[in-house]
Every structure is written in structure tokens, then in C-alpha cells.
Short mmCIF file of C-alpha atoms in Angstrom, two decimals:
data_model
loop_
_atom_site.label_atom_id
_atom_site.label_comp_id
_atom_site.label_asym_id
_atom_site.label_seq_id
_atom_site.Cartn_x
_atom_site.Cartn_y
_atom_site.Cartn_z
CA MET A 563 0.03 0.27 0.27
CA LYS A 564 1.28 3.16 -0.61
CA LYS A 565 3.26 5.29 2.13
CA ASN A 566 1.69 8.01 2.03
CA HIS A 567 -2.31 5.55 2.53
CA TRP A 568 -2.97 7.58 -0.77
CA ASN A 569 -2.84 11.05 -0.52
CA ILE A 570 -2.08 13.82 -2.67
CA LEU A 571 1.87 14.49 -4.29
CA SER A 572 3.50 17.24 -3.43
CA PRO A 573 2.86 20.37 -5.58
CA GLU A 574 5.70 19.69 -7.52
CA ASP A 575 5.32 16.49 -7.87
CA CYS A 576 1.52 17.09 -9.08
CA ARG A 577 2.85 19.90 -11.15
CA LYS A 578 4.82 17.75 -12.60
CA ALA A 579 1.64 15.24 -13.45
CA PHE A 580 -0.66 18.33 -15.24
CA THR A 581 2.68 19.72 -17.67
CA LYS A 582 2.72 16.56 -19.13
CA TYR A 583 0.22 16.76 -20.16
CA GLY A 584 0.17 20.43 -21.15
CA VAL A 585 -2.18 22.19 -18.91
CA THR A 586 -0.27 24.72 -17.17
CA LYS A 587 -1.95 27.36 -14.59
CA ASP A 588 -3.98 28.97 -17.41
CA THR A 589 -5.47 26.04 -19.42
CA ASN A 590 -9.01 25.55 -20.18
CA LEU A 591 -9.14 22.81 -17.60
CA ILE A 592 -12.47 20.00 -18.58
CA VAL A 593 -12.44 16.80 -16.73
CA TYR A 594 -14.65 14.02 -16.84
CA SER A 595 -14.13 10.29 -16.11
CA PRO A 596 -16.99 7.69 -15.77
CA ASP A 597 -18.24 8.97 -12.38
CA VAL A 598 -17.92 12.34 -10.97
CA MET A 599 -15.64 11.17 -8.33
CA ALA A 600 -13.05 10.71 -10.20
CA ALA A 601 -13.14 13.83 -12.01
CA SER A 602 -13.67 15.67 -8.69
CA ARG A 603 -10.17 14.66 -6.65
CA VAL A 604 -8.04 15.59 -10.09
CA ALA A 605 -9.88 18.57 -10.93
CA PHE A 606 -9.86 19.18 -6.54
CA VAL A 607 -5.53 18.51 -6.94
CA ALA A 608 -6.12 21.26 -10.74
CA TYR A 609 -7.93 23.94 -8.84
CA TRP A 610 -5.82 23.29 -5.20
CA LEU A 611 -2.61 24.27 -7.32
CA GLY A 612 -4.96 27.14 -9.38
CA VAL A 613 -6.03 26.07 -12.27
CA LYS A 614 -8.34 29.07 -13.01
CA ASP A 615 -10.45 27.35 -15.38
CA VAL A 616 -10.55 24.11 -14.02
CA LYS A 617 -14.98 22.81 -14.77
CA ILE A 618 -16.28 19.04 -14.50
CA MET A 619 -18.21 18.02 -17.19
CA ASP A 620 -21.31 16.43 -15.69
CA GLY A 621 -22.07 12.96 -16.11
CA GLY A 622 -19.13 13.16 -18.68
CA LEU A 623 -18.33 10.37 -21.49
CA GLN A 624 -22.18 9.03 -21.49
CA ALA A 625 -23.89 12.19 -21.15
CA TRP A 626 -21.80 13.80 -24.41
CA LYS A 627 -23.12 10.56 -25.75
CA ASN A 628 -26.43 10.72 -25.12
CA ALA A 629 -26.03 14.32 -26.04
CA GLY A 630 -25.46 13.26 -29.31
CA TYR A 631 -21.80 14.23 -29.86
CA SER A 632 -19.22 12.64 -32.07
CA LEU A 633 -16.47 10.39 -30.41
CA GLU A 634 -12.77 9.45 -32.15
CA LYS A 635 -11.09 6.65 -31.10
CA LYS A 636 -7.86 7.58 -32.77
CA THR A 637 -5.24 8.81 -28.91
CA THR A 638 -4.45 12.44 -29.01
CA GLU A 639 -0.61 12.61 -27.69
CA PRO A 640 -0.74 14.92 -25.44
CA LYS A 641 2.72 17.68 -25.60
CA LYS A 642 4.41 18.99 -23.03
CA VAL A 643 5.06 21.99 -21.31
CA ASP A 644 7.80 23.37 -19.63
CA SER A 645 6.82 25.80 -16.90
CA PHE A 646 3.50 24.89 -14.13
CA GLY A 647 3.33 29.25 -14.91
CA THR A 648 3.47 29.02 -11.42
CA ASP A 649 5.41 27.60 -8.05
CA LYS A 650 2.97 28.64 -5.41
CA VAL A 651 -0.37 27.04 -4.33
CA ALA A 652 -3.17 28.82 -5.10
CA HIS A 653 -5.08 27.70 -2.29
CA PRO A 654 -4.20 25.76 0.53
CA GLU A 655 -6.48 26.96 2.89
CA VAL A 656 -9.02 23.58 1.13
CA LEU A 657 -6.33 20.92 1.32
CA ILE A 658 -6.21 19.21 5.09
CA SER A 659 -3.80 16.34 4.28
CA THR A 660 -3.17 14.82 7.62
CA PRO A 661 -4.87 14.30 11.36
CA ASN A 662 -2.34 16.18 13.00
CA ASP A 663 -3.40 19.16 10.25
CA LEU A 664 -7.06 18.19 11.04
CA LEU A 665 -5.94 18.72 14.46
CA LYS A 666 -5.00 22.22 14.28
CA ASP A 667 -7.90 23.24 11.69
CA GLU A 668 -10.30 21.87 14.58
CA LYS A 669 -8.75 23.87 17.62
CA ALA A 670 -8.13 26.97 15.95
CA ASN A 671 -11.69 26.47 14.78
CA LYS A 672 -14.21 24.88 17.60
CA ASP A 673 -17.88 26.12 14.76
CA MET A 674 -15.85 23.88 11.19
CA VAL A 675 -18.30 20.44 11.45
CA LEU A 676 -16.67 18.01 10.12
CA VAL A 677 -18.28 15.60 7.32
CA SER A 678 -18.16 12.00 6.66
CA THR A 679 -19.52 12.07 2.79
CA ARG A 680 -19.15 7.63 4.06
CA SER A 681 -22.28 5.82 3.76
CA LYS A 682 -24.31 5.16 7.63
CA LYS A 683 -22.54 1.43 7.32
CA GLU A 684 -19.33 2.65 7.07
CA TYR A 685 -19.91 6.18 9.41
CA MET A 686 -22.09 3.99 12.09
CA GLY A 687 -19.05 1.32 12.25
CA ASN A 688 -20.23 -1.72 10.77
CA ILE A 689 -17.96 -1.99 8.11
CA SER A 690 -14.99 -0.22 6.73
CA GLY A 691 -16.08 -0.41 3.18
CA TYR A 692 -12.80 -0.89 2.10
CA ASN A 693 -11.17 -3.93 1.48
CA TYR A 694 -7.18 -2.70 2.06
CA ILE A 695 -8.44 -1.60 5.76
CA LYS A 696 -9.22 -4.44 8.27
CA ASN A 697 -11.15 -0.81 10.73
CA THR A 698 -14.25 0.55 11.46
CA GLY A 699 -15.51 3.70 12.94
CA GLU A 700 -15.35 7.25 12.66
CA VAL A 701 -13.85 10.43 13.42
CA LYS A 702 -14.29 11.78 16.58
CA GLY A 703 -17.05 14.56 16.15
CA ALA A 704 -18.25 13.51 12.68
CA VAL A 705 -21.84 14.19 11.36
CA TYR A 706 -23.31 11.43 8.30
CA GLY A 707 -23.65 14.42 5.76
CA LYS A 708 -25.75 11.63 3.11
CA ILE A 709 -23.58 11.53 0.31
CA SER A 710 -23.09 7.57 -0.28
CA LYS A 711 -24.65 4.83 -0.32
CA THR A 712 -21.54 2.64 -1.02
CA SER A 713 -17.33 2.86 -0.08
CA GLY A 714 -18.06 3.44 -4.89
CA ASP A 715 -20.59 5.87 -4.80
CA VAL A 716 -21.67 9.40 -4.20
CA ALA A 717 -25.48 8.31 -4.87
CA TYR A 718 -27.01 10.30 -2.66
CA LEU A 719 -25.88 14.03 -5.25
CA THR A 720 -26.20 11.24 -8.63
CA ASN A 721 -29.20 10.35 -10.56
CA ASP A 722 -29.08 6.77 -11.88
CA ASP A 723 -27.95 8.39 -15.60
CA LYS A 724 -24.44 9.48 -12.72
CA THR A 725 -25.25 13.41 -14.17
CA MET A 726 -25.58 15.13 -10.35
CA LYS A 727 -29.32 16.11 -9.20
CA ASN A 728 -31.03 19.18 -8.21
CA PRO A 729 -29.34 19.11 -4.79
CA THR A 730 -32.02 21.13 -2.65
CA GLU A 731 -33.02 17.27 -0.95
CA GLU A 732 -29.32 16.80 0.07
CA LEU A 733 -28.85 21.24 0.53
CA LYS A 734 -32.34 20.83 3.03
CA TYR A 735 -30.31 17.62 5.25
CA TRP A 736 -27.64 19.51 5.83
CA LYS A 737 -28.87 22.51 6.90
CA ASP A 738 -30.61 20.21 8.89
CA HIS A 739 -28.05 19.40 10.19
CA GLY A 740 -25.80 22.23 11.02
CA ILE A 741 -23.84 21.46 7.66
CA THR A 742 -24.63 25.58 6.62
CA PRO A 743 -22.54 28.09 4.45
CA ASP A 744 -21.50 29.97 7.66
CA LYS A 745 -19.33 27.52 9.38
CA GLU A 746 -16.04 25.81 8.18
CA VAL A 747 -17.17 23.04 6.45
CA VAL A 748 -15.21 19.66 5.94
CA PHE A 749 -15.75 17.09 4.85
CA TYR A 750 -13.22 13.21 3.69
CA CYS A 751 -14.51 10.01 2.58
CA GLY A 752 -12.00 6.62 3.14
CA THR A 753 -9.36 7.72 0.49
CA GLY A 754 -10.66 11.54 -1.06
CA TRP A 755 -13.21 10.77 -3.58
CA ARG A 756 -16.08 11.09 -2.52
CA ALA A 757 -15.00 13.96 -0.69
CA THR A 758 -14.30 16.15 -3.16
CA ALA A 759 -17.78 15.44 -5.58
CA ALA A 760 -19.44 16.43 -1.75
CA PHE A 761 -16.50 20.05 -1.71
CA PHE A 762 -17.47 21.21 -5.49
CA LEU A 763 -21.15 20.73 -5.05
CA ALA A 764 -20.98 23.41 -1.71
CA LYS A 765 -18.49 25.65 -3.65
CA GLU A 766 -21.48 26.23 -6.23
CA GLU A 767 -23.76 26.67 -3.15
CA GLY A 768 -22.28 29.12 -2.21
CA TYR A 769 -20.15 27.94 1.08
CA ASN A 770 -16.77 29.91 1.02
CA ASN A 771 -15.16 28.34 3.29
CA VAL A 772 -15.33 23.84 3.04
CA LYS A 773 -12.19 21.79 2.91
CA ILE A 774 -10.95 18.46 2.14
CA TYR A 775 -9.52 16.57 4.92
CA ASP A 776 -7.34 14.49 2.01
CA GLY A 777 -6.45 11.62 4.96
CA GLY A 778 -9.52 10.23 4.95
CA TRP A 779 -10.51 7.37 7.47
CA TYR A 780 -8.06 5.37 6.07
CA ASP A 781 -4.53 7.29 7.33
CA TRP A 782 -6.61 8.44 10.87
CA ASP A 783 -6.84 4.97 11.52
CA LYS A 784 -3.19 4.22 10.71
CA SER A 785 -2.68 7.48 13.25
CA HIS A 786 -4.97 5.73 15.60
CA GLN A 787 -3.15 2.94 15.60
CA LYS A 788 0.23 3.97 16.90
CA ASP A 789 -1.71 6.85 19.12
CA PRO A 790 -5.94 6.21 19.91
CA LYS A 791 -5.61 8.95 22.56
CA LYS A 792 -4.89 11.60 20.63
CA TYR A 793 -6.67 10.86 17.76
CA PRO A 794 -9.94 9.42 18.95
CA VAL A 795 -11.40 6.98 16.52
CA GLN A 796 -16.43 7.07 17.30
CA LYS A 797 -18.90 4.78 16.29
CA GLY A 798 -22.67 5.33 16.19
CA THR A 799 -25.04 7.79 15.85
CA PRO A 800 -24.04 10.73 17.83
CA GLY A 801 -26.93 11.19 20.90
CA THR A 802 -27.70 8.00 21.05
CA SER A 803 -27.17 5.17 22.90
CA SER A 804 -25.41 3.44 19.97
CA TYR A 805 -22.53 6.46 19.61
CA LYS A 806 -19.17 4.72 21.53
CA VAL A 807 -15.50 6.45 21.33
CA TYR A 808 -12.62 3.93 21.17
CA ALA A 809 -9.27 5.92 22.80
CA GLY A 810 -8.17 2.34 22.92
CA ASN A 811 -7.07 -0.03 20.45
CA GLU A 812 -10.47 -1.32 21.39
CA ALA A 813 -12.27 0.12 18.44
CA SER A 814 -9.84 -2.24 15.92
CA ARG A 815 -12.11 -5.07 14.73
#
């Protein structure tokens, strides 16, 4: 397994990846994939670095085909460029990389809302959601965001054809659970894919102080195993009899 726990790579490495494919900060970048999660992950890195005009194609390739547009089968070779156009990260504020960074952010902002975009079964601690993550649970203090039904979707945000739903129902749920635009909102999932889809929805809906905790449950669990008191785990729904906080290795399962 990757030593960085699937986290976004360094700005230098990410810039190299983009320039290899001809992308600079001034590129009009449109990203698509079979599902919005992968596209959002790439678009988030581009936004974080400073690509000024980055968009996600709603519904991906299938939506393009459904609209009757033509496809090509040839391979388009990208033209590498020498420079991304800047050595500074344009939006460092949107990325919380590690569990320790998350604790620092939480301490600095008592009104921060940490939102799990994982499925209900993952959130409750019934399953981990991943074949390479043994342990179950959530970051202590996390609120259930009602984003996904499994670890491989953001089903509450998308229609059957993979396009994004009208978010009225989702936004009402967020408001009812304290996930509001006037607060700092931090999304996370298992390894950073699902959370980025929620990030862009929030940005589109006027959430100005929205972030990604990139390490997700995978990184938090690794830290919990080393220092359970510093990185406690919760299981169950806060405020109910099912809720329990683990500050020791008894959370492992």
C-alpha cells in the first residue's frame, strides 16, 4: 500500500503530472470520467494548485454520447509544457492533508463541521468499506453527510445516469444537521474521492469556507493505531445509545 496512504502528492509532483499533459494554470481544463468522483479528485488538485478555469463534465462520457456528440477513437498525444506557470499553490486553505493538520484546524476553529461522506454502514462502524482497511469507525466528532450508499459512489448526489441531482434535498439535509455556509465545513471519506464531489457541490452552493481532509478514514485509522488517545475513533450516531468513543485500541475489529 502506498506509504502516503493515497494522499494527494506534493505540489511539485502534481505540477509535473499536469505539465506532462500540457496543463498550466492558464489552461481551460475540462475533466470527465465514468463517475463524478474520479473527475472531482483531479479537478480538486487542479483547483488547489491554481488552474484558473477548471470544470467537470456533468455525467461524463455517457452524457456526451447521450447528447448526440461524436466520439473519436484515435489517441491524442498531449504536448508537454516546461512550466505550470507558478510555483505557489493558489488555494492552500482548501486542503487538510494529515490527521495532525486536522486536529490543528479543529483547535483553531471551534465552529468547524467535520462531515463524513461515507456510507451509513461505514459511518456507524459496521463495515470499513475497503478490502485494504481492516478497522471500522469514524473520526471523533464527524457528522454523517448522507452522500454515498457504498464506498464506490456518491449516490445521494447523482441521478441514475450519473449526472448531478438538483441539490435541494441534499442542502436541506445539510442545513438540518448543521452543515451550513456560515461555518467552516470539512469533508472527508475513506481515501479522498467521494469527499471532492461534495466539496464542489458546496462551492457551487455558496459555501465559501469549505475544505477537504485528504487523509480520510484510512489515514486517521493508521494514526489511531499508533496513538489512540490523540486520534480517537467514534462508532454509532452521536447523541444516541449506539454512540461510543474509543481512545484505545479496543476500536480495532
